[in-house]
Amino acid sequence: MMNEAIPAVTPLVRSLPATIPFVGPEAIERRTGVEFRARLGANESVFGPSPRVVEAMRQAASESWSYGDPEVHELRLAIARHHGLPPEAISVGEGIDGLLGLLVRMTITPGDTVVTSFGGYPTFNYHVTGHGGVLVTVPYRDDAEDLDGLLAKAKQTRPKLLYFANPDNPTGSWHEADAVERLILETPPETILILDEAYGDLAPPSALPAISLLRPNLVRFRTFSKAYGLAGIRVGYAVGDPSLIAQFDKVRNHFGISRVSQVAALAALSDQDYLRETVERIAAARQRLSQIAVAAGLRPLASGTNFVAIDCGGDGAHARRILEGVLRRGVFIRMPGTAPLDRLIRVTVGRDSELDLFAEALSGALEEAHVR
Amino acid sequence: MMNEAIPAVTPLVRSLPATIPFVGPEAIERRTGVEFRARLGANESVFGPSPRVVEAMRQAASESWSYGDPEVHELRLAIARHHGLPPEAISVGEGIDGLLGLLVRMTITPGDTVVTSFGGYPTFNYHVTGHGGVLVTVPYRDDAEDLDGLLAKAKQTRPKLLYFANPDNPTGSWHEADAVERLILETPPETILILDEAYGDLAPPSALPAISLLRPNLVRFRTFSKAYGLAGIRVGYAVGDPSLIAQFDKVRNHFGISRVSQVAALAALSDQDYLRETVERIAAARQRLSQIAVAAGLRPLASGTNFVAIDCGGDGAHARRILEGVLRRGVFIRMPGTAPLDRLIRVTVGRDSELDLFAEALSGALEEAHVR
């Protein structure tokens, strides 16, 4: 009804729901009036960025009167050097979310097919639906993406895009590089394979195909939001064959990355020692988080990320009761929205003090859930 | 040729040139090897943001491990309060450029008509072309947008979008509020009027229609990039009827605005005293810049912005020689790309020291241009 008043808006956009792929913890706090004591739901890194990054951002703050470089030249060069690739193989964007949106816009017209896992990354689905694409989904298998199933579906439907996250969100599972390489090589040539490696820095090195493996129909995504501890700056990048990467320049918001964010990402990249330390801290915290789940009688899934998915051993309603109990106790966590993954709760790693809070909240929530 | 290898990319995107709407000063520096001594080409505010903003950004830097609020709740509320409007009338985005891109995506399918001025804002045209829209242009008239001509063209072609900047970039001219109100009221109902008020804070108050004048087919854009001195943070906002504003939530990159940027914009908004001082400083600098042009024997156009367009009194080639002479002398300025506006050079206001540098560079460039 409301939209009848604005005929200029396309029928496609008029038909879209006004949903937000993820509700932020701030919105939950506003709704419940309870302030979270631990923020373990958005797969951010509580260990934060290198102190050198924070210092560089503070220095750069006073330069914010000027636009950041629209070519993101220095950062792009530094990323290329880091991977031993030409800068033409890199495009920097406003987080992987922003780059996914651009890639969907570059490829999808209404009615085009896209293959992904059922229960996979909601923000990708949001972009596909927003451009009128048709999602064809393949169920998870043993709480991991079904690589062979996805490949078979791609060969059958010849989609424009095939989405594969390695390691995966929300399960934390991963596939080994040789399997991923097979996926890359066997993806139909008319399909672009999206290899979302947001958690790549946190995965076993054996899970990552050589970054030099470029194909005109392959794009890999990396980010500063996870291991580098900089979710708040919104910087991610695409790695791919220069012929594909060049397309981003035709559609991106050239002045879209803030000056302070460019400085922050550059400083983060230059402190690889800090990254290594953080990866170790995250691995240790992941182990402790898994132990907390086991101690509570639940089953943690193996994870190559900065979070652990915990099987609550019941159905979606049961897991949701536990989730809500944990939230009520001031600990922000999330859970997948669709069966069968909705048996899981997803908990980001934290410092010992935060994991203590989670352990306590989980214990209380479980007690409450079983009493009912 | 190259693109034949990526059949998944749409024919539309394949057909687009890989242009950048504006080349950044950094790219010019890299090409020429000359570092600019004064940056007066991007209509940034050299007076910078309030010191309170810089302090708030420094404080927020260490919070960058966490995502910014995807609902941009606090900032949206503060903007709404500032204008005396409900928050549902506001959508915050990654600069006006980002919001223009979203609005075009919401409305334009290939072949749809868009009306704008010939020589108007290139980034808007970039988005329109990028979505397959067809630009119908109306020439400037006396170095100002031809309001009646645009309205007549809109009535004739019934476009999806009609773009009008007030004050205008690149001329600096403005129309009075009563004329703009007429444009608002007479725009065909099937057309959305974009009223780009990026420079609104710097215009004579008599140029701005009441912000409470909402229409389902009107969207106004404001920004923190100009008078607030925060081009580097990439925050702008749309003001409009809630029925239209709600559409942005269906297509935007919800986590796209950095945490530090949200904090910066909020702090900037809360220091209106500083804004008033800056507006005065800009007005004074604008006057001095006009005097420099007159002293050099050139004609400055009246400006309601933070820049002055200077008529070089010849053709595009003549103005370009002067522009290049100024650039070579280490002062970054720009010029419009299309006739007849390409008689102009566009110079952003600066501090006295920067305007001195410009005066000197202009004098040298003029001498050189006349000798040739």
XYZ file of C-alpha atoms in Angstrom:
744
model
C 0.000 0.000 0.000
C 2.599 2.453 1.242
C 4.744 1.739 -1.781
C 1.997 2.527 -4.248
C 2.847 6.139 -3.533
C 6.337 5.790 -5.049
C 5.965 4.404 -8.541
C 9.591 5.255 -9.371
C 10.809 2.401 -7.160
C 11.258 -0.779 -9.209
C 8.766 -3.637 -8.709
C 11.703 -5.781 -7.564
C 12.703 -3.417 -4.764
C 9.087 -2.810 -3.829
C 8.698 -6.568 -3.414
C 11.658 -6.920 -1.038
C 11.143 -7.210 2.689
C 12.752 -4.479 4.792
C 14.806 -7.000 6.716
C 18.275 -6.595 8.151
C 20.467 -9.690 7.580
C 21.809 -9.474 11.139
C 20.306 -7.651 14.071
C 23.113 -5.852 15.909
C 23.732 -6.363 19.637
C 22.939 -2.683 20.168
C 19.396 -3.275 18.896
C 18.961 -6.210 21.291
C 20.204 -4.051 24.146
C 17.770 -1.309 23.216
C 14.905 -3.790 23.063
C 15.657 -5.637 26.288
C 17.149 -2.774 28.270
C 19.941 -5.144 29.368
C 23.498 -4.115 28.527
C 25.687 -7.016 27.441
C 28.620 -7.830 29.704
C 30.300 -9.878 26.975
C 29.989 -9.413 23.213
C 30.536 -12.903 21.777
C 27.982 -12.990 18.984
C 29.345 -11.199 15.938
C 32.623 -13.077 15.412
C 34.603 -9.963 16.111
C 38.017 -10.281 17.745
C 37.867 -9.155 21.359
C 41.670 -9.236 21.291
C 41.472 -6.213 19.061
C 43.978 -4.890 16.539
C 47.687 -4.311 17.019
C 48.436 -1.343 19.312
C 50.294 0.107 16.327
C 46.998 0.170 14.432
C 45.224 2.099 17.162
C 48.093 4.584 17.292
C 48.014 5.026 13.508
C 44.255 5.620 13.598
C 44.663 8.253 16.327
C 47.281 10.017 14.247
C 45.087 9.883 11.140
C 41.940 11.196 12.862
C 42.951 14.825 12.338
C 43.384 14.149 8.603
C 39.707 13.274 8.244
C 38.926 16.624 6.633
C 40.203 15.078 3.379
C 38.842 12.208 1.316
C 40.687 8.920 1.418
C 42.492 7.930 -1.757
C 39.763 6.628 -4.141
C 42.268 4.182 -5.641
C 43.243 2.928 -2.169
C 46.672 2.796 -3.768
C 49.007 2.210 -0.836
C 46.815 -0.397 0.830
C 46.175 -2.204 -2.426
C 49.904 -2.321 -3.136
C 50.672 -3.553 0.366
C 48.062 -6.325 0.111
C 49.422 -7.345 -3.281
C 52.973 -7.472 -1.903
C 51.755 -9.447 1.120
C 50.355 -12.128 -1.183
C 53.062 -11.901 -3.833
C 50.484 -10.893 -6.459
C 50.210 -7.920 -8.843
C 48.014 -5.056 -7.532
C 45.683 -5.706 -10.490
C 44.670 -8.933 -8.711
C 43.316 -6.997 -5.700
C 40.223 -4.822 -5.191
C 39.612 -3.252 -1.789
C 36.057 -2.637 -0.595
C 33.809 -1.786 2.342
C 34.139 -5.180 3.983
C 33.372 -8.491 2.329
C 29.673 -7.585 2.653
C 30.191 -4.584 0.407
C 32.233 -6.570 -2.103
C 29.647 -9.369 -2.192
C 27.024 -6.754 -3.004
C 29.119 -5.435 -5.880
C 29.837 -8.900 -7.251
C 26.142 -9.789 -7.193
C 25.334 -6.523 -8.950
C 27.980 -7.303 -11.586
C 26.524 -10.689 -12.392
C 22.887 -11.119 -11.418
C 19.853 -9.958 -13.334
C 16.358 -10.989 -12.242
C 15.814 -14.720 -12.590
C 19.501 -15.693 -12.630
C 20.483 -18.718 -10.590
C 22.868 -18.725 -7.642
C 23.998 -21.828 -5.761
C 24.837 -21.764 -2.057
C 24.424 -23.893 1.061
C 21.064 -23.927 2.822
C 21.781 -21.981 6.000
C 24.873 -20.274 4.541
C 25.825 -16.620 4.858
C 22.607 -14.555 5.106
C 24.140 -11.299 3.852
C 25.105 -12.973 0.578
C 21.541 -14.242 0.212
C 20.273 -10.734 0.987
C 22.261 -9.315 -1.919
C 21.183 -12.098 -4.308
C 17.507 -11.661 -3.458
C 17.929 -7.899 -3.648
C 19.045 -8.203 -7.266
C 16.297 -10.646 -8.180
C 18.521 -13.724 -8.225
C 17.104 -17.163 -7.506
C 18.836 -19.074 -4.709
C 19.288 -22.788 -5.256
C 20.495 -24.337 -2.027
C 22.295 -27.519 -1.071
C 21.870 -28.854 2.479
C 24.820 -29.016 4.849
C 26.240 -32.507 5.337
C 27.577 -33.543 8.719
C 27.503 -29.885 9.758
C 29.837 -28.850 6.944
C 29.216 -27.471 3.482
C 28.610 -30.330 1.059
C 31.388 -29.603 -1.431
C 30.441 -32.416 -3.800
C 26.767 -31.594 -3.529
C 27.422 -27.933 -4.346
C 29.585 -28.884 -7.297
C 26.986 -31.318 -8.623
C 24.284 -28.667 -8.272
C 26.460 -26.125 -10.084
C 27.126 -28.552 -12.923
C 23.426 -29.234 -13.156
C 22.078 -25.645 -12.930
C 25.048 -23.702 -14.415
C 24.497 -20.745 -12.069
C 26.048 -17.286 -12.369
C 27.505 -17.594 -8.877
C 28.515 -20.439 -6.568
C 29.172 -19.447 -2.966
C 31.544 -21.410 -0.771
C 32.964 -20.231 2.567
C 36.142 -21.863 3.801
C 36.224 -22.041 6.763
C 32.470 -21.916 7.014
C 30.210 -19.626 8.986
C 28.068 -20.591 10.963
C 29.495 -24.081 11.551
C 33.228 -23.261 11.759
C 34.019 -26.327 9.645
C 36.539 -26.322 6.828
C 37.633 -28.363 3.835
C 41.229 -29.159 2.970
C 42.965 -27.276 0.142
C 43.035 -30.218 -2.258
C 39.254 -30.531 -2.100
C 38.827 -26.778 -2.554
C 41.199 -26.858 -5.523
C 39.069 -29.528 -7.083
C 36.019 -27.310 -6.559
C 37.867 -24.426 -8.222
C 38.948 -26.472 -11.214
C 35.606 -28.199 -11.738
C 33.334 -25.175 -11.341
C 31.650 -24.613 -14.733
C 33.369 -21.816 -16.695
C 30.156 -19.795 -16.923
C 29.916 -19.778 -13.112
C 31.955 -17.517 -10.838
C 33.059 -19.360 -7.715
C 33.065 -17.130 -4.641
C 35.554 -18.477 -2.150
C 34.810 -16.525 1.021
C 37.896 -16.774 3.202
C 36.897 -14.263 5.859
C 38.228 -16.727 8.433
C 41.152 -17.849 6.278
C 43.792 -16.362 8.586
C 42.403 -18.517 11.408
C 42.156 -21.792 9.490
C 44.704 -24.573 9.443
C 47.144 -23.544 6.665
C 46.337 -26.855 4.980
C 42.830 -25.536 4.252
C 43.941 -22.720 1.951
C 44.759 -23.277 -1.732
C 47.780 -21.260 -2.889
C 46.712 -17.636 -3.277
C 48.450 -17.634 -6.657
C 45.794 -20.000 -8.029
C 43.899 -17.430 -10.116
C 41.084 -18.257 -12.505
C 38.873 -15.859 -14.508
C 35.853 -17.399 -12.754
C 37.194 -17.412 -9.205
C 37.095 -14.610 -6.647
C 38.435 -14.993 -3.121
C 37.499 -12.659 -0.296
C 39.635 -11.727 2.694
C 38.989 -9.233 5.457
C 40.507 -7.170 8.269
C 37.401 -7.834 10.393
C 38.349 -11.172 11.902
C 41.957 -12.155 12.729
C 43.214 -8.569 12.319
C 40.648 -7.421 14.902
C 39.200 -4.563 12.858
C 35.525 -5.318 12.212
C 34.715 -1.661 12.925
C 36.737 -0.202 10.042
C 34.912 -2.030 7.215
C 37.739 -3.078 4.962
C 37.874 -6.303 3.013
C 39.372 -7.239 -0.314
C 38.853 -9.419 -3.335
C 41.644 -11.498 -4.826
C 41.233 -12.742 -8.356
C 42.244 -12.768 -11.958
C 42.851 -9.156 -13.101
C 40.188 -9.536 -15.821
C 37.540 -10.138 -13.153
C 38.971 -7.764 -10.547
C 38.891 -4.913 -13.105
C 35.089 -5.166 -13.164
C 34.820 -3.896 -9.576
C 36.157 -0.496 -10.695
C 33.107 -0.122 -12.926
C 30.573 -0.367 -10.122
C 32.208 0.473 -6.803
C 31.764 3.592 -4.675
C 35.247 4.937 -5.345
C 35.422 7.256 -2.355
C 33.699 4.735 -0.072
C 36.549 3.725 2.242
C 37.257 6.154 5.043
C 40.709 7.675 5.386
C 41.206 6.353 8.918
C 40.151 2.867 7.773
C 42.728 2.840 4.976
C 45.431 3.841 7.457
C 44.262 1.201 9.943
C 44.299 -1.654 7.440
C 47.750 -0.683 6.207
C 49.126 -0.623 9.750
C 47.460 -3.951 10.552
C 48.991 -5.617 7.531
C 52.448 -4.418 8.499
C 52.285 -6.055 11.943
C 52.311 -9.739 11.065
C 53.905 -10.631 14.416
C 50.812 -9.333 16.165
C 48.614 -11.298 13.764
C 50.483 -14.508 14.592
C 50.119 -13.886 18.321
C 46.413 -13.208 17.906
C 45.881 -16.357 15.903
C 47.486 -18.316 18.757
C 45.377 -16.571 21.380
C 42.248 -17.299 19.371
C 43.214 -20.968 19.004
C 43.745 -21.253 22.762
C 40.440 -19.514 23.516
C 38.681 -21.765 21.004
C 39.963 -24.793 22.887
C 38.790 -23.413 26.205
C 35.391 -22.562 24.725
C 35.058 -26.130 23.453
C 35.904 -27.423 26.926
C 33.198 -25.228 28.416
C 30.692 -26.781 26.041
C 31.822 -30.312 26.882
C 31.703 -29.557 30.605
C 28.112 -28.394 30.123
C 27.251 -31.693 28.450
C 27.059 -30.233 24.940
C 28.989 -31.050 21.775
C 31.280 -28.368 20.297
C 32.004 -28.636 16.583
C 35.587 -28.474 15.392
C 36.332 -24.929 14.259
C 38.871 -23.238 12.008
C 37.530 -19.781 12.906
C 37.238 -17.427 15.884
C 33.987 -18.989 17.040
C 32.666 -22.375 18.102
C 29.303 -23.755 17.066
C 27.857 -25.800 19.916
C 25.309 -28.534 19.293
C 22.642 -28.173 21.960
C 21.424 -31.686 21.258
C 17.800 -30.872 20.564
C 15.755 -29.019 18.007
C 15.678 -25.349 17.045
C 13.266 -24.442 19.820
C 15.549 -26.019 22.394
C 18.627 -24.175 21.125
C 16.658 -20.941 21.036
C 15.680 -21.338 24.672
C 19.336 -21.745 25.565
C 20.313 -18.784 23.373
C 17.734 -16.582 25.024
C 18.813 -17.679 28.464
C 22.390 -16.747 27.641
C 21.317 -13.376 26.196
C 19.218 -12.635 29.284
C 22.301 -13.222 31.397
C 24.130 -10.464 29.550
C 26.174 -12.478 27.073
C 25.630 -11.719 23.380
C 25.776 -14.834 21.167
C 23.925 -15.862 18.008
C 22.462 -18.986 16.390
C 21.752 -20.080 12.805
C 18.217 -19.393 11.653
C 17.402 -22.532 9.682
C 17.132 -26.283 10.377
C 19.087 -28.449 10.865
C 21.770 -25.915 11.838
C 19.393 -24.298 14.315
C 20.348 -27.009 16.824
C 23.514 -24.979 17.226
C 24.422 -21.874 19.137
C 27.364 -19.886 17.808
C 29.772 -18.397 20.315
C 32.708 -16.149 19.428
C 35.910 -16.717 21.395
C 36.766 -14.206 24.102
C 39.203 -13.469 26.884
C 39.118 -15.753 29.929
C 36.902 -13.332 31.828
C 34.373 -13.291 28.998
C 34.437 -17.048 28.602
C 33.833 -17.321 32.363
C 30.747 -15.142 31.926
C 29.603 -17.340 29.049
C 30.174 -20.552 31.023
C 28.106 -19.197 33.883
C 25.356 -17.922 31.587
C 25.263 -21.225 29.698
C 24.981 -23.183 32.904
C 22.085 -21.004 34.070
C 20.382 -21.158 30.703
C 20.675 -24.947 30.524
C 19.253 -25.393 33.984
C 16.339 -23.165 33.066
C 15.790 -24.911 29.726
C 15.641 -28.355 31.317
C 13.354 -27.283 34.116
C 10.729 -26.083 31.659
C 38.250 -9.478 -25.559
C 39.358 -9.824 -21.957
C 35.768 -9.888 -20.803
C 34.833 -12.739 -23.072
C 36.523 -14.905 -20.479
C 33.935 -14.023 -17.793
C 30.512 -14.796 -19.202
C 28.936 -14.487 -15.735
C 29.362 -10.699 -15.826
C 26.229 -9.039 -17.221
C 26.389 -7.503 -20.714
C 25.602 -4.135 -19.097
C 28.595 -4.245 -16.764
C 30.825 -5.631 -19.492
C 29.880 -2.631 -21.634
C 30.826 -0.080 -18.964
C 34.125 1.776 -19.151
C 36.444 1.282 -16.175
C 36.482 4.990 -15.412
C 36.747 6.684 -12.052
C 34.364 9.679 -11.730
C 37.084 11.752 -10.082
C 40.817 11.179 -10.153
C 42.172 11.748 -6.643
C 44.996 14.205 -5.930
C 47.110 11.264 -4.747
C 46.949 9.761 -8.250
C 48.051 13.070 -9.797
C 50.931 13.243 -7.335
C 51.967 9.710 -8.199
C 51.836 10.478 -11.917
C 53.673 13.800 -11.812
C 55.983 13.086 -8.904
C 55.116 16.552 -7.530
C 53.616 16.677 -4.044
C 50.852 19.258 -3.684
C 51.543 22.128 -1.300
C 47.854 23.048 -1.163
C 44.884 20.725 -1.606
C 42.134 22.969 -3.014
C 40.523 20.705 -5.594
C 38.116 18.327 -3.864
C 35.874 20.797 -2.020
C 37.011 19.456 1.309
C 37.176 21.791 4.293
C 40.778 22.623 5.124
C 39.433 24.107 8.363
C 38.726 20.561 9.431
C 36.227 19.252 11.955
C 35.639 20.434 15.503
C 38.500 19.505 17.859
C 35.870 17.629 19.841
C 35.330 15.394 16.820
C 39.010 14.537 16.533
C 39.127 13.741 20.242
C 36.034 11.515 19.963
C 37.580 9.662 17.001
C 40.798 9.084 18.961
C 38.824 7.676 21.850
C 36.801 5.428 19.539
C 39.817 4.045 17.649
C 40.414 1.325 20.239
C 36.789 0.183 19.860
C 37.365 -0.706 16.218
C 37.491 -4.420 17.000
C 33.673 -4.312 16.991
C 31.237 -3.582 14.167
C 29.480 -0.254 14.168
C 25.754 -0.339 14.883
C 24.100 -1.524 11.625
C 21.057 0.606 12.420
C 23.257 3.671 13.047
C 20.702 4.293 15.767
C 22.259 7.078 17.843
C 23.422 9.097 14.861
C 20.125 8.692 13.047
C 18.248 9.852 16.129
C 20.541 12.842 16.587
C 20.128 13.886 12.949
C 16.360 13.546 13.240
C 16.335 15.670 16.400
C 18.599 18.228 14.729
C 16.047 18.675 11.944
C 12.951 18.232 14.082
C 11.919 15.173 12.064
C 11.069 11.583 13.007
C 14.017 9.133 12.661
C 11.974 7.311 9.992
C 12.620 10.321 7.745
C 16.405 9.761 7.853
C 18.684 7.139 6.305
C 22.425 7.329 6.931
C 24.851 6.084 4.290
C 28.455 5.994 3.094
C 28.481 9.589 1.906
C 26.032 11.075 -0.570
C 27.878 9.120 -3.292
C 26.900 5.851 -1.627
C 23.305 6.971 -1.109
C 23.009 8.136 -4.730
C 24.163 4.685 -5.813
C 21.489 3.045 -3.665
C 18.752 5.367 -4.898
C 19.677 4.685 -8.519
C 19.667 0.955 -7.815
C 16.221 1.276 -6.202
C 14.711 2.985 -9.214
C 16.586 2.418 -12.470
C 16.370 -0.589 -14.744
C 18.061 -0.585 -18.143
C 16.519 1.979 -20.483
C 14.916 4.118 -17.772
C 15.205 7.870 -18.184
C 16.977 10.231 -15.788
C 17.052 14.009 -16.124
C 20.011 16.093 -14.954
C 22.040 19.121 -15.998
C 24.651 18.738 -18.743
C 27.899 19.047 -16.808
C 26.280 18.166 -13.469
C 27.617 15.829 -10.802
C 29.671 13.086 -12.549
C 29.317 10.509 -9.768
C 25.534 10.585 -10.112
C 25.888 10.042 -13.869
C 28.312 7.192 -13.148
C 25.684 5.409 -11.052
C 22.924 6.012 -13.617
C 25.014 4.685 -16.495
C 26.148 1.808 -14.294
C 22.535 0.691 -13.900
C 21.714 1.121 -17.569
C 19.785 4.365 -17.162
C 19.565 6.866 -19.991
C 20.700 10.394 -19.117
C 18.667 13.208 -20.610
C 20.484 16.472 -19.972
C 19.513 20.124 -19.865
C 22.219 22.738 -20.482
C 23.248 25.143 -17.750
C 21.874 28.654 -18.189
C 23.972 31.647 -17.167
C 26.276 29.250 -15.317
C 23.476 27.960 -13.099
C 21.198 24.956 -13.340
C 18.214 25.769 -15.544
C 15.434 25.040 -13.068
C 12.624 25.730 -15.512
C 14.368 23.822 -18.267
C 14.833 20.814 -16.005
C 11.212 20.931 -14.921
C 9.995 21.193 -18.514
C 12.202 18.259 -19.508
C 10.876 16.216 -16.587
C 7.271 16.979 -17.525
C 8.026 15.981 -21.073
C 10.024 12.773 -20.451
C 8.519 11.654 -17.104
C 11.846 10.274 -15.872
C 12.386 8.000 -12.870
C 14.819 10.515 -11.366
C 15.398 14.254 -11.636
C 18.675 15.499 -10.172
C 19.051 19.015 -8.830
C 21.916 20.248 -6.651
C 21.327 23.341 -4.562
C 23.796 24.967 -4.267
C 25.288 23.549 -7.409
C 28.614 21.861 -8.015
C 30.668 22.775 -10.126
C 29.382 26.339 -10.538
C 28.660 27.242 -6.895
C 25.386 28.895 -7.949
C 22.128 28.469 -6.079
C 18.411 29.018 -6.462
C 16.175 30.584 -3.835
C 13.883 28.403 -1.742
C 10.655 29.553 -3.391
C 11.916 28.444 -6.789
C 13.081 25.114 -5.378
C 9.711 24.623 -3.681
C 8.044 25.138 -7.022
C 10.336 22.506 -8.508
C 9.386 20.125 -5.683
C 5.676 20.671 -6.074
C 5.655 20.507 -9.878
C 7.892 17.465 -10.306
C 5.717 14.730 -11.868
C 4.517 12.242 -9.234
C 6.158 9.318 -11.056
C 9.531 11.059 -10.819
C 11.694 11.181 -7.697
C 13.332 14.571 -7.289
C 16.835 14.333 -5.856
C 17.666 17.558 -4.079
C 21.390 17.292 -3.419
C 22.165 19.740 -0.624
C 25.749 18.689 0.039
C 26.608 22.382 0.265
C 23.348 23.327 2.007
C 25.037 24.294 5.281
C 27.130 26.832 3.341
C 24.311 28.367 1.303
C 22.356 31.509 2.136
C 19.552 30.279 4.422
C 17.104 31.743 1.917
C 18.123 29.014 -0.544
C 16.849 26.093 1.546
C 13.197 25.026 1.574
C 11.944 24.038 5.031
C 13.336 20.593 5.861
C 9.846 19.603 6.972
C 8.644 19.781 3.359
C 8.427 16.015 2.746
C 6.967 14.430 -0.363
C 6.866 10.741 -1.317
C 8.792 11.637 -4.469
C 11.439 13.896 -2.915
C 14.731 12.915 -1.351
C 17.206 15.449 0.011
C 20.828 14.644 0.659
C 23.080 16.182 3.294
C 26.628 15.336 4.271
C 29.339 15.662 6.908
C 31.947 16.045 4.140
C 31.670 19.773 3.498
C 30.834 22.319 6.220
C 31.434 19.778 9.019
C 34.943 19.158 7.658
C 34.728 15.367 7.576
C 35.090 14.238 3.954
C 37.350 11.419 5.118
C 34.751 9.631 7.265
C 32.226 8.988 4.479
C 28.941 9.780 6.154
C 25.987 11.405 4.466
C 22.258 11.080 4.939
C 18.995 11.121 3.075
C 15.999 13.090 4.303
C 12.603 12.192 2.951
C 9.150 10.816 3.400
C 9.336 7.668 5.565
C 7.711 5.632 2.763
C 10.656 6.390 0.489
C 13.337 6.341 3.189
C 12.235 2.820 4.220
C 13.335 1.537 0.804
C 17.007 2.192 1.602
C 16.898 -0.503 4.298
C 16.111 -3.059 1.587
C 19.265 -2.465 -0.404
C 21.927 -0.870 1.784
C 25.097 -2.448 3.164
C 23.887 -2.520 6.761
C 27.306 -2.793 8.370
C 28.889 -0.348 5.903
C 29.568 2.663 8.149
C 32.683 2.396 10.262
C 32.429 2.681 14.030
C 34.816 5.633 14.206
C 32.839 7.412 11.464
C 29.570 7.045 13.370
C 31.211 8.505 16.473
C 32.739 11.352 14.447
C 29.477 12.376 12.797
C 27.656 12.324 16.122
C 30.286 14.538 17.734
C 30.262 16.914 14.754
C 26.507 17.322 14.928
C 26.669 18.170 18.613
C 29.074 21.080 18.058
C 26.920 23.561 16.172
C 28.961 26.498 17.474
C 31.971 25.161 15.638
C 29.873 24.686 12.510
C 28.754 28.320 12.634
C 32.347 29.519 13.061
C 33.471 27.373 10.135
C 30.703 28.658 7.895
C 31.908 32.198 8.648
C 35.529 31.312 7.978
C 34.536 29.704 4.691
C 32.513 32.779 3.685
C 35.486 35.037 4.411
C 37.875 32.779 2.498
C 35.432 32.648 -0.414
C 35.489 36.433 -0.583
C 39.270 36.517 -0.541
C 39.433 33.834 -3.232
C 37.086 35.887 -5.421
C 39.307 38.904 -4.933
C 42.332 36.886 -6.029
C 40.497 35.986 -9.228
C 39.517 39.599 -9.880
C 43.061 40.789 -9.201
C 44.260 38.286 -11.798
C 41.837 39.729 -14.331
C 39.426 36.775 -14.176
C 35.752 36.622 -13.272
C 34.739 34.662 -10.137
C 31.177 33.344 -10.062
C 29.036 34.003 -7.014
C 29.155 30.930 -4.747
C 27.011 29.476 -1.987
C 29.555 26.686 -1.338
C 33.113 26.190 -0.105
C 34.599 26.738 -3.554
C 34.654 29.406 -6.241
C 34.331 28.709 -9.950
C 36.496 31.143 -11.881
C 35.754 32.015 -15.495
C 39.077 32.015 -17.326
C 37.552 33.972 -20.178
C 38.425 31.619 -22.995
C 37.595 28.121 -24.140
C 38.182 24.737 -22.503
C 41.724 24.465 -23.846
C 42.606 27.838 -22.343
C 41.190 26.942 -18.931
C 42.986 23.602 -19.046
C 46.318 25.319 -19.688
C 45.722 27.466 -16.620
C 44.629 24.452 -14.571
C 47.751 22.566 -15.538
C 49.952 25.512 -14.761
C 48.416 25.737 -11.293
C 48.797 21.967 -10.735
C 52.434 22.088 -11.831
C 53.045 24.770 -9.230
C 51.892 22.413 -6.493
C 48.302 23.543 -5.985
C 45.569 20.950 -6.491
C 42.437 22.369 -8.147
C 39.916 20.939 -10.618
C 37.813 22.029 -13.597
C 34.531 20.865 -15.144
C 34.945 18.406 -17.998
C 32.311 19.605 -20.469
C 31.587 22.782 -22.458
C 30.538 25.450 -21.793
C 31.470 24.970 -18.111
C 35.002 24.011 -19.089
C 35.831 27.728 -19.319
C 35.907 27.530 -15.527
C 38.446 26.366 -13.004
C 37.088 25.282 -9.629
C 39.033 26.259 -6.537
C 38.159 25.202 -2.991
C 38.584 27.824 -0.289
C 41.615 27.510 1.975
C 43.505 29.216 4.765
C 45.294 32.451 3.917
C 48.578 30.632 3.400
C 46.970 28.259 0.911
C 45.180 31.041 -0.919
C 48.540 32.845 -1.155
C 49.988 29.751 -2.804
C 47.051 29.637 -5.204
C 47.366 33.357 -6.064
C 51.027 32.874 -6.847
C 50.416 29.719 -8.879
C 47.555 31.345 -10.784
C 49.681 34.333 -11.627
C 52.466 32.095 -12.935
C 50.050 29.911 -14.859
C 48.363 32.909 -16.489
C 51.656 34.393 -17.556
C 52.665 31.089 -19.085
C 49.306 30.608 -20.798
C 49.422 34.009 -22.442
C 53.023 33.669 -23.564
C 52.288 30.465 -25.448
